[in-house]
Amino acid sequence: MSSTETTSLLGRKNGRSTVAKAVLAITLSVFALMVVKMLSETPGTVLPSCADPGTPNSPSTGFRNWTAHFSDPRFVTAAAERLGGAVRIATQTFESMNDVPPPLDVPDSPREGLANLRVFLQNSFPKTYVPYLNWCCPSSDKLSFPRHSTLKQTVISRYSLVYTWKGSDLSLKPLLFLAHLDTVPVLAETIENWTYPPFSGFIDFENDAIWGRGAVDTKSSLLGILEAVELLLGNGFIPKRTIYLVFGHDEEIGGIQGALSVAVYFRETLKLNGKIGMIIDEGLDSFSVVENSHINLAKVFITEHRPLTYNITVRTPGGHSSVPPPHSGIGIMSQLISSLESHPYQPRLSRSSIFLKTVICTNEYTPADKRDPIIANSLANFDDSKNAHRLAAHLSANSLADRYRMSTSQAVTIINGGLKVNTLPESVVAAVQYRVSVEDTFEQIAFNTWTQLLEVAQRLQVNLTVESFQGESIYRTYNVGNAVGNILVKLMIPSLPASSVAPTNDDVWKLLAGTIHHVYDSDETKHVVTPGLMLGNTDSRHFMDFSDHIYRFGNIYLGI
Ligand SMILES: [Zn+2]
């Protein structure tokens, strides 16, 4: 996130509260999730049309008009005050926190904000959290909690929160809603770039915005979920299926202490693996406007890129700067990086690309005389591979984000080396991170990277060793006699299952799409619900084996 972060109070397109819009998530609980049917796409010469189900799915019982809250100024003001209050509590996570688990028995000052936020949430949503009913411990769980009239809070790893809202029919698969309590840090040198201080939680009614770190990512969805639950509890709602809310405390550094520990608790204590009907997590930029139309796209992210990291160390003998070899350690590292950057992953589109659906929908709902001719013509003749290639190149040139919706990304993110101007560095380190597209495999990326590093090592006569962090400890080696240095590469393969791709053609998808229509469509603006691809990662990465239906959906309009 850049140095400013705001969230809108009122959706500009349809005039409803964006804060309240987040409650869409929970309306899902009003409906039943039914049988999953998988239909396969058959290729043909013409691309399939956009084809959104299109009809609102309205609650069947007394909650049909509850979206009236969204336009009630008292509710909007109170919800904005609560979100502003949550933003005012700094819950930054830093990379270094991964090395220091939260102590269970003493106050933890770097994470003090997380404890304060928990108290704030408990006080702000008194129907959701009733203290005297929340006494139980994780080990005695197993849904013994008897009441439907409030939720049970379970604390995992000292700060992560699990809320359980017991359903009336335990034979139905439960729902899981994810959000996170933490935010990325604010760099001290960027504070003066903020229009309002990052932890002011300033409510800017004039400009329809709340300012501050976390306002978008993702205290808005955190508070939105709780607003919905509190409203439903106030109306006497009892969910049919059990609903879990999971709020991790370290999503921004991988969710290892938080969401991963919750997943272990879900798997080992609650035995929920494979048994959750649908999981919904954050998705920051779900909405995009189709220019010159009354249509917005509402993208539900059905998968996400997976991170893969190389830590590279170049070791050379060092020495005085007056007698340098042809390449110092920094020179060798520079050539390695240069080789990698000269082999970027090329964007590509095929009939099965998730991103293609977004392109088709945008083109289809743009008035014919306003369409980009390159896009329109390429889509019309997509089976010609030259056109598919041309379309990918054209879209890439227009948007860096779109480029990486069509390819794996590669970024050199860390470099360190050298201490003194007259001394050759003995050790130079760099990190390269990939976000691997669902169309590529870790093995392909590892092979390509090895090929590029090897070319440099052979040319410069340097030993090369690649150690895999997962799997075989020595992945590959290349050794020469009288090597001028050693390159040690640690390949960090995440110990996570591959990111699944959620279905978009079954009853669960229809339920979700219909609910989005119900909450967001207005007389002025309709939405086309399409599958999308999330470039970043979410805590849902730790819940891959709990459900086939993992969706990421944002309640925020960005860039309009
Ligand atoms: Zn987030």
Coordinates of C-alpha atoms and ligand atoms in Angstrom, one line a residue:
M1 CA 0.0 0.0 0.0
S2 CA 1.3 3.5 -0.8
S3 CA 1.7 6.3 1.6
T4 CA -2.0 7.1 1.6
E5 CA -4.8 4.8 2.4
T6 CA -8.4 5.7 2.6
T7 CA -11.7 4.0 2.4
S8 CA -14.9 5.5 1.1
L9 CA -17.8 6.0 3.5
L10 CA -20.3 5.9 0.7
G11 CA -20.0 3.9 -2.4
R12 CA -20.0 6.6 -5.1
K13 CA -21.8 4.6 -7.7
N14 CA -24.9 3.6 -5.7
G15 CA -24.9 5.8 -2.7
R16 CA -24.8 3.0 -0.1
S17 CA -22.4 2.9 2.7
T18 CA -19.2 1.2 1.8
V19 CA -18.7 0.2 5.4
A20 CA -22.1 -1.3 5.4
K21 CA -21.5 -2.9 2.0
A22 CA -19.0 -5.2 3.7
V23 CA -22.0 -6.7 5.4
L24 CA -22.7 -8.4 2.1
A25 CA -20.4 -11.2 3.3
I26 CA -22.6 -12.2 6.1
T27 CA -25.8 -12.1 4.1
L28 CA -24.6 -15.3 2.6
S29 CA -25.5 -16.9 5.8
V30 CA -29.1 -16.3 5.0
F31 CA -29.1 -18.6 2.1
A32 CA -28.4 -22.3 1.9
L33 CA -25.4 -23.7 0.2
M34 CA -26.3 -26.7 -1.8
V35 CA -24.8 -29.4 -4.0
V36 CA -21.7 -28.6 -6.0
K37 CA -21.9 -29.4 -9.6
M38 CA -18.9 -29.2 -11.8
L39 CA -19.4 -28.4 -15.5
S40 CA -16.5 -28.4 -17.9
E41 CA -16.0 -25.9 -20.6
T42 CA -15.8 -27.1 -24.1
P43 CA -13.4 -25.3 -26.4
G44 CA -14.8 -23.8 -29.6
T45 CA -13.9 -21.3 -32.2
V46 CA -15.8 -18.4 -30.5
L47 CA -14.9 -17.3 -27.0
P48 CA -17.7 -17.6 -24.5
S49 CA -19.5 -14.4 -23.7
C50 CA -19.3 -12.7 -20.3
A51 CA -22.5 -14.4 -19.0
D52 CA -23.0 -13.3 -15.5
P53 CA -26.0 -15.0 -13.7
G54 CA -27.2 -11.4 -13.2
T55 CA -30.1 -11.8 -10.9
P56 CA -30.1 -10.6 -7.3
N57 CA -30.4 -13.3 -4.7
S58 CA -32.5 -11.8 -2.0
P59 CA -32.9 -13.2 1.6
S60 CA -36.0 -15.3 1.8
T61 CA -37.2 -14.2 5.3
G62 CA -37.5 -11.1 7.4
F63 CA -34.2 -9.6 6.3
R64 CA -35.2 -8.6 2.8
N65 CA -35.1 -4.9 3.6
W66 CA -32.2 -4.8 6.0
T67 CA -30.0 -3.0 3.5
A68 CA -32.0 0.1 4.4
H69 CA -29.4 0.4 7.2
F70 CA -26.9 1.3 4.5
S71 CA -28.6 4.6 3.8
D72 CA -29.5 5.5 7.4
P73 CA -27.2 8.4 8.2
R74 CA -27.1 7.4 11.9
F75 CA -25.9 3.9 11.1
V76 CA -23.4 5.2 8.5
T77 CA -22.0 7.7 11.0
A78 CA -21.7 5.2 13.8
A79 CA -20.1 2.6 11.6
A80 CA -17.7 5.2 10.3
E81 CA -16.8 6.1 13.9
R82 CA -16.1 2.5 14.7
L83 CA -13.9 2.0 11.6
G84 CA -12.1 5.2 12.4
G85 CA -11.6 4.0 16.0
A86 CA -10.1 0.7 14.8
V87 CA -7.7 2.6 12.4
R88 CA -6.6 4.7 15.3
I89 CA -5.2 1.7 17.1
A90 CA -1.9 0.9 15.4
T91 CA -1.5 -2.8 14.7
Q92 CA 1.6 -2.7 12.4
T93 CA 3.5 -5.9 11.8
F94 CA 7.2 -5.9 10.9
E95 CA 9.1 -8.7 9.2
S96 CA 11.2 -9.2 12.3
M97 CA 8.1 -10.2 14.3
N98 CA 8.1 -13.6 12.5
D99 CA 11.2 -14.4 14.5
V100 CA 9.6 -13.5 17.9
P101 CA 6.4 -15.4 18.7
P102 CA 4.1 -13.6 21.1
P103 CA 4.8 -14.6 24.7
L104 CA 1.8 -16.2 26.2
D105 CA 2.2 -15.0 29.8
V106 CA 3.7 -11.5 29.7
P107 CA 2.7 -8.3 27.9
D108 CA 4.2 -7.9 24.5
S109 CA 4.8 -4.3 23.8
P110 CA 5.5 -4.4 20.1
R111 CA 2.1 -6.1 19.7
E112 CA 0.2 -4.0 22.3
G113 CA -2.0 -2.6 19.6
L114 CA -3.4 -6.0 18.8
A115 CA -4.6 -6.4 22.5
N116 CA -6.1 -2.9 22.4
L117 CA -7.9 -3.7 19.2
R118 CA -9.4 -6.8 20.6
V119 CA -10.8 -4.8 23.6
F120 CA -12.0 -2.1 21.2
L121 CA -13.9 -4.7 19.0
Q122 CA -15.4 -6.4 22.1
N123 CA -16.7 -3.0 23.4
S124 CA -17.9 -1.9 19.9
F125 CA -19.9 -5.0 19.2
P126 CA -21.5 -6.0 22.5
K127 CA -24.0 -8.4 21.1
T128 CA -21.3 -10.3 19.3
Y129 CA -19.0 -10.5 22.3
V130 CA -20.7 -11.2 25.6
P131 CA -18.0 -11.5 28.2
Y132 CA -19.6 -13.9 30.6
L133 CA -20.4 -16.4 27.8
N134 CA -16.9 -16.3 26.5
W135 CA -14.9 -18.2 29.1
C136 CA -14.1 -21.4 27.3
C137 CA -10.7 -22.5 26.2
P138 CA -9.8 -24.0 22.8
S139 CA -9.1 -27.5 24.1
S140 CA -12.7 -28.1 25.4
D141 CA -14.3 -26.8 22.2
K142 CA -16.0 -29.1 19.6
L143 CA -19.1 -26.9 19.3
S144 CA -20.3 -27.5 22.8
F145 CA -21.1 -23.9 23.1
P146 CA -24.9 -23.9 23.3
R147 CA -26.2 -20.5 22.3
H148 CA -27.2 -19.0 18.9
S149 CA -27.8 -15.6 20.4
T150 CA -24.1 -14.6 20.5
L151 CA -20.7 -15.8 19.4
K152 CA -18.0 -17.6 21.2
Q153 CA -14.6 -16.0 21.0
T154 CA -11.5 -18.2 21.0
V155 CA -8.0 -16.7 21.2
I156 CA -5.2 -18.4 19.3
S157 CA -1.5 -17.5 19.6
R158 CA -2.5 -14.8 22.1
Y159 CA -3.8 -12.3 19.5
S160 CA -5.6 -14.1 16.6
L161 CA -9.4 -14.3 17.1
V162 CA -11.8 -17.1 16.2
Y163 CA -15.5 -16.4 16.6
T164 CA -18.0 -19.3 16.4
W165 CA -21.7 -18.6 15.7
K166 CA -23.4 -21.9 16.1
G167 CA -25.9 -22.8 13.4
S168 CA -29.3 -24.4 14.0
D169 CA -28.5 -27.3 11.6
L170 CA -25.2 -28.9 12.3
S171 CA -25.5 -31.2 9.3
L172 CA -24.8 -28.2 7.0
K173 CA -21.3 -27.3 6.1
P174 CA -20.2 -24.2 7.9
L175 CA -19.0 -20.9 6.4
L176 CA -15.8 -19.2 7.2
F177 CA -15.1 -15.4 6.9
L178 CA -11.5 -14.3 7.1
A179 CA -10.0 -10.8 7.8
H180 CA -6.9 -9.7 9.6
L181 CA -6.2 -7.4 12.5
D182 CA -2.7 -6.2 11.5
T183 CA -1.5 -3.7 8.9
V184 CA 1.7 -3.1 7.0
P185 CA 3.9 -0.6 8.8
V186 CA 4.2 3.1 8.1
L187 CA 7.7 4.1 7.3
A188 CA 8.8 7.1 9.4
E189 CA 10.1 9.0 6.3
T190 CA 6.7 8.8 4.6
I191 CA 4.6 10.2 7.4
E192 CA 4.6 13.7 6.1
N193 CA 3.4 12.5 2.7
W194 CA 0.0 11.5 4.3
T195 CA -2.8 14.0 3.9
Y196 CA -3.9 13.0 7.3
P197 CA -1.7 11.2 9.8
P198 CA -1.7 7.4 9.2
F199 CA -3.2 6.6 12.6
S200 CA -5.6 9.5 12.8
G201 CA -8.6 7.5 11.5
F202 CA -9.8 10.8 10.3
I203 CA -13.4 10.7 9.1
D204 CA -13.6 13.0 6.2
F205 CA -17.4 13.3 5.7
E206 CA -16.9 16.1 3.1
N207 CA -14.9 13.8 0.8
D208 CA -16.6 10.6 1.8
A209 CA -13.5 9.0 3.2
I210 CA -11.8 7.5 6.2
W211 CA -8.0 8.1 6.3
G212 CA -5.4 5.9 7.8
R213 CA -3.3 2.8 7.6
G214 CA -5.5 -0.3 7.5
A215 CA -8.6 1.7 6.4
V216 CA -8.6 -0.4 3.2
D217 CA -6.4 -3.3 4.1
T218 CA -8.3 -4.6 5.8
K219 CA -10.0 -3.2 8.9
S220 CA -12.9 -2.2 6.6
S221 CA -13.7 -5.9 6.0
L222 CA -13.0 -6.8 9.6
L223 CA -15.4 -4.2 10.9
G224 CA -17.8 -4.9 8.0
I225 CA -18.2 -8.5 9.1
L226 CA -18.7 -7.5 12.7
E227 CA -21.2 -4.8 11.8
A228 CA -23.2 -7.4 9.9
V229 CA -23.1 -9.9 12.7
E230 CA -24.1 -7.3 15.3
L231 CA -27.0 -6.2 13.1
L232 CA -28.2 -9.7 12.5
L233 CA -28.0 -10.5 16.2
G234 CA -30.0 -7.4 17.0
N235 CA -32.7 -8.7 14.7
G236 CA -32.8 -12.1 16.3
F237 CA -31.2 -13.9 13.4
I238 CA -30.2 -17.4 13.9
P239 CA -27.9 -18.9 11.2
K240 CA -28.8 -22.3 9.8
R241 CA -25.2 -23.2 9.2
T242 CA -22.4 -22.5 11.7
I243 CA -20.4 -19.4 10.9
Y244 CA -16.7 -19.0 11.8
L245 CA -15.0 -15.7 11.7
V246 CA -11.2 -15.8 11.8
F247 CA -9.2 -12.7 12.3
G248 CA -5.5 -13.4 12.1
H249 CA -2.9 -11.1 13.6
D250 CA 0.1 -11.4 11.3
E251 CA -1.3 -11.7 7.8
E252 CA 1.1 -9.1 6.5
I253 CA 4.1 -11.2 7.3
G254 CA 2.6 -14.5 6.1
G255 CA 0.2 -15.4 8.8
I256 CA 2.5 -18.1 10.3
Q257 CA 1.7 -17.4 14.0
G258 CA -1.9 -16.4 13.4
A259 CA -3.9 -17.9 10.5
L260 CA -1.6 -21.0 10.3
S261 CA -2.1 -21.7 14.0
V262 CA -5.9 -21.3 13.6
A263 CA -5.8 -23.7 10.7
V264 CA -4.0 -26.2 12.9
Y265 CA -6.7 -25.7 15.6
F266 CA -9.4 -26.1 12.9
R267 CA -7.8 -29.3 11.6
E268 CA -6.7 -31.0 14.8
T269 CA -9.3 -29.8 17.4
L270 CA -12.4 -29.0 15.3
K271 CA -11.7 -31.6 12.6
L272 CA -12.9 -29.2 9.9
N273 CA -10.6 -30.0 7.0
G274 CA -12.6 -30.6 3.9
K275 CA -15.8 -29.7 5.7
I276 CA -16.2 -26.0 5.1
G277 CA -18.8 -25.0 2.5
M278 CA -17.3 -21.7 1.5
I279 CA -14.5 -19.4 2.6
I280 CA -14.5 -15.7 1.9
D281 CA -11.3 -13.6 2.5
E282 CA -10.2 -10.1 1.6
G283 CA -9.9 -9.0 -2.0
L284 CA -8.8 -5.4 -2.3
D285 CA -9.6 -4.3 -5.8
S286 CA -12.6 -6.3 -6.7
F287 CA -14.5 -3.5 -8.4
S288 CA -13.7 -1.8 -11.7
V289 CA -15.7 0.5 -13.8
V290 CA -16.6 -0.2 -17.4
E291 CA -16.2 3.2 -19.0
N292 CA -19.1 4.8 -20.8
S293 CA -21.5 2.3 -19.4
H294 CA -23.7 1.8 -16.3
I295 CA -21.8 -1.4 -15.5
N296 CA -19.2 -2.1 -12.9
L297 CA -17.3 -5.4 -12.8
A298 CA -17.3 -7.1 -9.5
K299 CA -14.4 -9.5 -9.5
V300 CA -14.4 -12.4 -7.2
F301 CA -10.8 -13.7 -6.9
I302 CA -10.9 -17.5 -7.3
T303 CA -7.2 -18.1 -6.9
E304 CA -4.0 -16.3 -6.0
H305 CA -0.4 -16.2 -7.1
R306 CA 2.0 -18.2 -4.9
P307 CA 5.3 -16.7 -3.6
L308 CA 8.7 -18.3 -4.2
T309 CA 11.9 -16.7 -3.0
Y310 CA 15.6 -17.1 -3.8
N311 CA 18.1 -15.9 -1.4
I312 CA 21.4 -15.5 -3.2
T313 CA 24.8 -15.1 -1.5
V314 CA 28.0 -14.5 -3.5
R315 CA 31.2 -15.3 -1.6
T316 CA 34.6 -14.1 -2.9
P317 CA 38.0 -13.9 -1.2
G318 CA 37.9 -10.2 -0.7
G319 CA 41.1 -8.1 -0.7
H320 CA 42.2 -4.6 -1.3
S321 CA 40.6 -2.4 -4.0
S322 CA 44.0 -1.7 -5.5
V323 CA 44.3 -5.3 -6.8
P324 CA 40.8 -6.3 -7.9
P325 CA 39.9 -9.4 -9.9
P326 CA 37.9 -8.8 -13.1
H327 CA 34.6 -9.0 -11.0
S328 CA 34.2 -8.3 -7.4
G329 CA 31.4 -10.1 -5.5
I330 CA 29.2 -7.1 -6.3
G331 CA 30.1 -7.4 -9.9
I332 CA 29.2 -11.1 -10.0
M333 CA 25.9 -10.4 -8.2
S334 CA 25.1 -7.6 -10.7
Q335 CA 25.6 -10.0 -13.6
L336 CA 23.3 -12.6 -11.9
I337 CA 20.6 -10.0 -11.4
S338 CA 21.1 -8.6 -14.9
S339 CA 20.7 -12.1 -16.3
L340 CA 17.5 -12.8 -14.3
E341 CA 16.0 -9.4 -15.3
S342 CA 16.8 -9.9 -18.9
H343 CA 14.6 -13.1 -18.8
P344 CA 11.2 -11.9 -17.5
Y345 CA 8.2 -14.1 -17.8
Q346 CA 6.2 -13.1 -20.8
P347 CA 2.5 -12.4 -20.5
R348 CA 0.3 -14.9 -22.2
L349 CA -3.4 -15.5 -22.7
S350 CA -5.2 -18.7 -23.5
R351 CA -8.8 -19.7 -23.5
S352 CA -8.5 -20.9 -20.0
S353 CA -6.8 -17.8 -18.5
I354 CA -8.8 -16.4 -15.6
F355 CA -7.9 -12.9 -16.7
L356 CA -9.4 -13.4 -20.1
K357 CA -12.9 -13.3 -18.5
T358 CA -12.3 -9.8 -17.2
V359 CA -11.1 -8.7 -20.7
I360 CA -14.2 -10.2 -22.4
C361 CA -16.6 -8.7 -19.9
T362 CA -15.0 -5.2 -20.1
N363 CA -15.1 -5.3 -23.9
E364 CA -18.6 -6.7 -24.1
Y365 CA -20.2 -4.0 -21.8
T366 CA -18.3 -1.2 -23.4
P367 CA -20.4 0.5 -26.1
A368 CA -19.3 -0.8 -29.5
D369 CA -18.1 2.6 -30.7
K370 CA -16.0 3.1 -27.6
R371 CA -14.2 -0.2 -27.7
D372 CA -10.5 -0.5 -28.0
P373 CA -10.1 -1.9 -31.6
I374 CA -7.1 -4.0 -30.8
I375 CA -8.9 -5.7 -27.9
A376 CA -12.1 -6.1 -29.8
N377 CA -10.5 -7.5 -32.9
S378 CA -8.1 -9.8 -31.0
L379 CA -11.0 -11.3 -29.0
A380 CA -13.1 -11.8 -32.2
N381 CA -10.2 -13.8 -33.7
F382 CA -8.7 -15.2 -30.5
D383 CA -8.1 -18.7 -31.8
D384 CA -5.4 -17.2 -34.0
S385 CA -2.4 -17.5 -31.6
K386 CA -0.9 -14.3 -33.1
N387 CA -4.0 -12.4 -31.9
A388 CA -3.9 -13.9 -28.4
H389 CA -0.2 -12.9 -28.3
R390 CA -1.0 -9.4 -29.6
L391 CA -3.8 -9.0 -27.0
A392 CA -1.5 -10.0 -24.1
A393 CA 1.2 -7.6 -25.3
H394 CA -1.3 -4.8 -25.7
L395 CA -2.9 -5.3 -22.3
S396 CA 0.5 -5.5 -20.7
A397 CA 1.6 -2.3 -22.2
N398 CA -1.4 -0.5 -20.7
S399 CA -1.1 -1.9 -17.2
L400 CA 1.6 -3.4 -15.2
A401 CA -0.9 -5.1 -12.9
D402 CA -2.6 -6.6 -15.9
R403 CA 0.7 -7.8 -17.2
Y404 CA 1.1 -9.9 -14.0
R405 CA -2.4 -11.2 -14.3
M406 CA -1.0 -13.0 -17.4
S407 CA 2.4 -14.1 -16.1
T408 CA 4.6 -14.9 -13.2
S409 CA 6.4 -11.9 -11.7
Q410 CA 10.0 -11.7 -10.8
A411 CA 11.4 -8.9 -8.5
V412 CA 14.9 -8.4 -6.9
T413 CA 13.9 -7.0 -3.6
I414 CA 16.9 -7.0 -1.3
I415 CA 20.6 -6.4 -2.0
N416 CA 23.5 -5.9 0.5
G417 CA 27.2 -6.0 0.2
G418 CA 30.3 -4.0 0.8
L419 CA 31.5 -2.2 4.0
K420 CA 34.4 0.0 3.0
V421 CA 35.4 1.9 -0.1
N422 CA 38.9 0.4 -0.3
T423 CA 37.9 -3.2 0.5
L424 CA 36.5 -5.9 -1.8
P425 CA 33.3 -7.4 -0.3
E426 CA 33.6 -11.0 0.8
S427 CA 29.9 -11.5 0.9
V428 CA 27.1 -10.0 -1.1
V429 CA 23.5 -11.0 -0.7
A430 CA 20.3 -10.5 -2.7
A431 CA 16.8 -11.8 -2.6
V432 CA 14.6 -12.4 -5.6
Q433 CA 10.9 -13.0 -5.2
Y434 CA 8.6 -14.6 -7.7
R435 CA 4.8 -14.6 -7.6
V436 CA 4.0 -17.7 -9.5
S437 CA 1.0 -17.8 -11.7
V438 CA -1.4 -20.8 -11.6
E439 CA -0.3 -21.6 -15.1
D440 CA 3.4 -22.1 -14.0
T441 CA 4.8 -24.5 -11.5
F442 CA 7.5 -24.1 -8.9
E443 CA 9.6 -26.6 -10.8
Q444 CA 9.5 -24.6 -14.0
I445 CA 10.5 -21.4 -12.2
A446 CA 13.3 -23.3 -10.4
F447 CA 14.6 -24.8 -13.7
N448 CA 14.5 -21.4 -15.5
T449 CA 16.3 -19.6 -12.7
W450 CA 18.9 -22.3 -12.5
T451 CA 19.5 -22.0 -16.2
Q452 CA 20.1 -18.3 -16.0
L453 CA 22.3 -18.4 -13.0
L454 CA 24.3 -21.3 -14.4
E455 CA 25.0 -19.3 -17.6
V456 CA 26.6 -16.5 -15.5
A457 CA 28.5 -19.0 -13.3
Q458 CA 30.0 -20.8 -16.3
R459 CA 31.0 -17.6 -18.0
L460 CA 32.6 -16.1 -14.9
Q461 CA 34.0 -19.4 -13.5
V462 CA 32.2 -19.4 -10.2
N463 CA 30.9 -22.4 -8.3
L464 CA 27.1 -22.5 -8.0
T465 CA 25.1 -24.4 -5.4
V466 CA 21.3 -24.2 -5.2
E467 CA 19.8 -25.6 -1.9
S468 CA 16.1 -26.2 -1.8
F469 CA 14.4 -25.2 1.4
Q470 CA 11.7 -27.8 0.9
G471 CA 12.4 -31.2 -0.6
E472 CA 16.0 -32.2 -1.5
S473 CA 18.5 -30.0 0.4
I474 CA 20.9 -29.8 -2.5
Y475 CA 18.9 -29.0 -5.6
R476 CA 21.7 -28.6 -8.1
T477 CA 25.4 -27.8 -8.1
Y478 CA 28.0 -26.6 -10.6
N479 CA 31.6 -26.7 -9.6
V480 CA 34.8 -25.7 -11.5
G481 CA 38.4 -26.0 -10.5
N482 CA 40.0 -22.8 -9.3
A483 CA 36.7 -21.0 -9.0
V484 CA 36.9 -17.3 -8.4
G485 CA 34.0 -17.5 -6.0
N486 CA 31.0 -19.3 -4.7
I487 CA 27.3 -18.6 -5.3
L488 CA 25.0 -20.1 -2.8
V489 CA 21.4 -19.9 -3.6
K490 CA 18.7 -20.9 -1.1
L491 CA 15.5 -21.7 -2.8
M492 CA 12.6 -21.0 -0.4
I493 CA 9.7 -23.1 -1.5
P494 CA 6.6 -22.5 0.6
S495 CA 5.3 -25.5 2.5
L496 CA 1.8 -24.8 1.3
P497 CA -0.5 -26.7 -1.0
A498 CA -0.8 -25.2 -4.5
S499 CA -3.4 -22.5 -4.6
S500 CA -6.6 -24.1 -5.7
V501 CA -8.9 -22.5 -8.3
A502 CA -12.5 -22.2 -7.0
P503 CA -15.4 -23.2 -9.2
T504 CA -17.4 -20.6 -11.1
N505 CA -20.2 -22.7 -12.5
D506 CA -22.0 -24.3 -9.6
D507 CA -24.6 -23.4 -7.0
V508 CA -22.1 -21.9 -4.6
W509 CA -20.8 -19.5 -7.1
K510 CA -24.4 -18.6 -8.1
L511 CA -25.2 -17.9 -4.5
L512 CA -22.2 -15.6 -4.1
A513 CA -22.8 -13.8 -7.4
G514 CA -26.5 -13.3 -6.7
T515 CA -25.7 -12.0 -3.2
I516 CA -23.3 -9.4 -4.7
H517 CA -26.0 -8.3 -7.0
H518 CA -28.5 -8.0 -4.2
V519 CA -26.1 -5.9 -2.1
Y520 CA -24.5 -3.7 -4.8
D521 CA -26.8 -3.3 -7.7
S522 CA -28.8 -0.1 -7.8
D523 CA -31.1 1.5 -10.4
E524 CA -28.1 3.5 -11.7
T525 CA -25.4 0.9 -11.6
K526 CA -25.5 -2.8 -12.3
H527 CA -22.7 -5.2 -11.7
V528 CA -21.3 -8.0 -13.7
V529 CA -19.8 -10.6 -11.4
T530 CA -16.8 -12.3 -12.9
P531 CA -13.9 -14.5 -11.7
G532 CA -10.6 -12.7 -11.1
L533 CA -7.1 -13.5 -10.1
M534 CA -5.5 -12.1 -7.0
L535 CA -1.9 -11.0 -7.3
G536 CA -1.1 -10.8 -3.6
N537 CA -1.6 -13.5 -0.9
T538 CA -4.2 -13.7 1.8
D539 CA -4.6 -15.7 5.0
S540 CA -6.8 -18.1 2.9
R541 CA -3.5 -19.7 1.8
H542 CA -3.5 -21.6 5.1
F543 CA -7.0 -23.0 4.5
M544 CA -6.6 -24.6 1.1
D545 CA -7.5 -28.1 2.4
F546 CA -10.7 -26.9 4.2
S547 CA -12.8 -26.1 1.2
D548 CA -12.9 -26.2 -2.6
H549 CA -14.7 -22.9 -2.6
I550 CA -12.3 -20.2 -1.5
Y551 CA -13.2 -16.8 -2.8
R552 CA -11.6 -13.4 -2.1
F553 CA -13.8 -10.4 -2.5
G554 CA -13.3 -6.8 -1.7
N555 CA -15.8 -4.4 -0.4
I556 CA -13.9 -1.4 -1.6
Y557 CA -14.1 0.7 -4.7
L558 CA -10.6 1.7 -5.6
G559 CA -9.7 4.2 -8.2
I560 CA -13.1 5.6 -8.9
Ligands
ZN1 ZN -4.8 -7.6 3.7

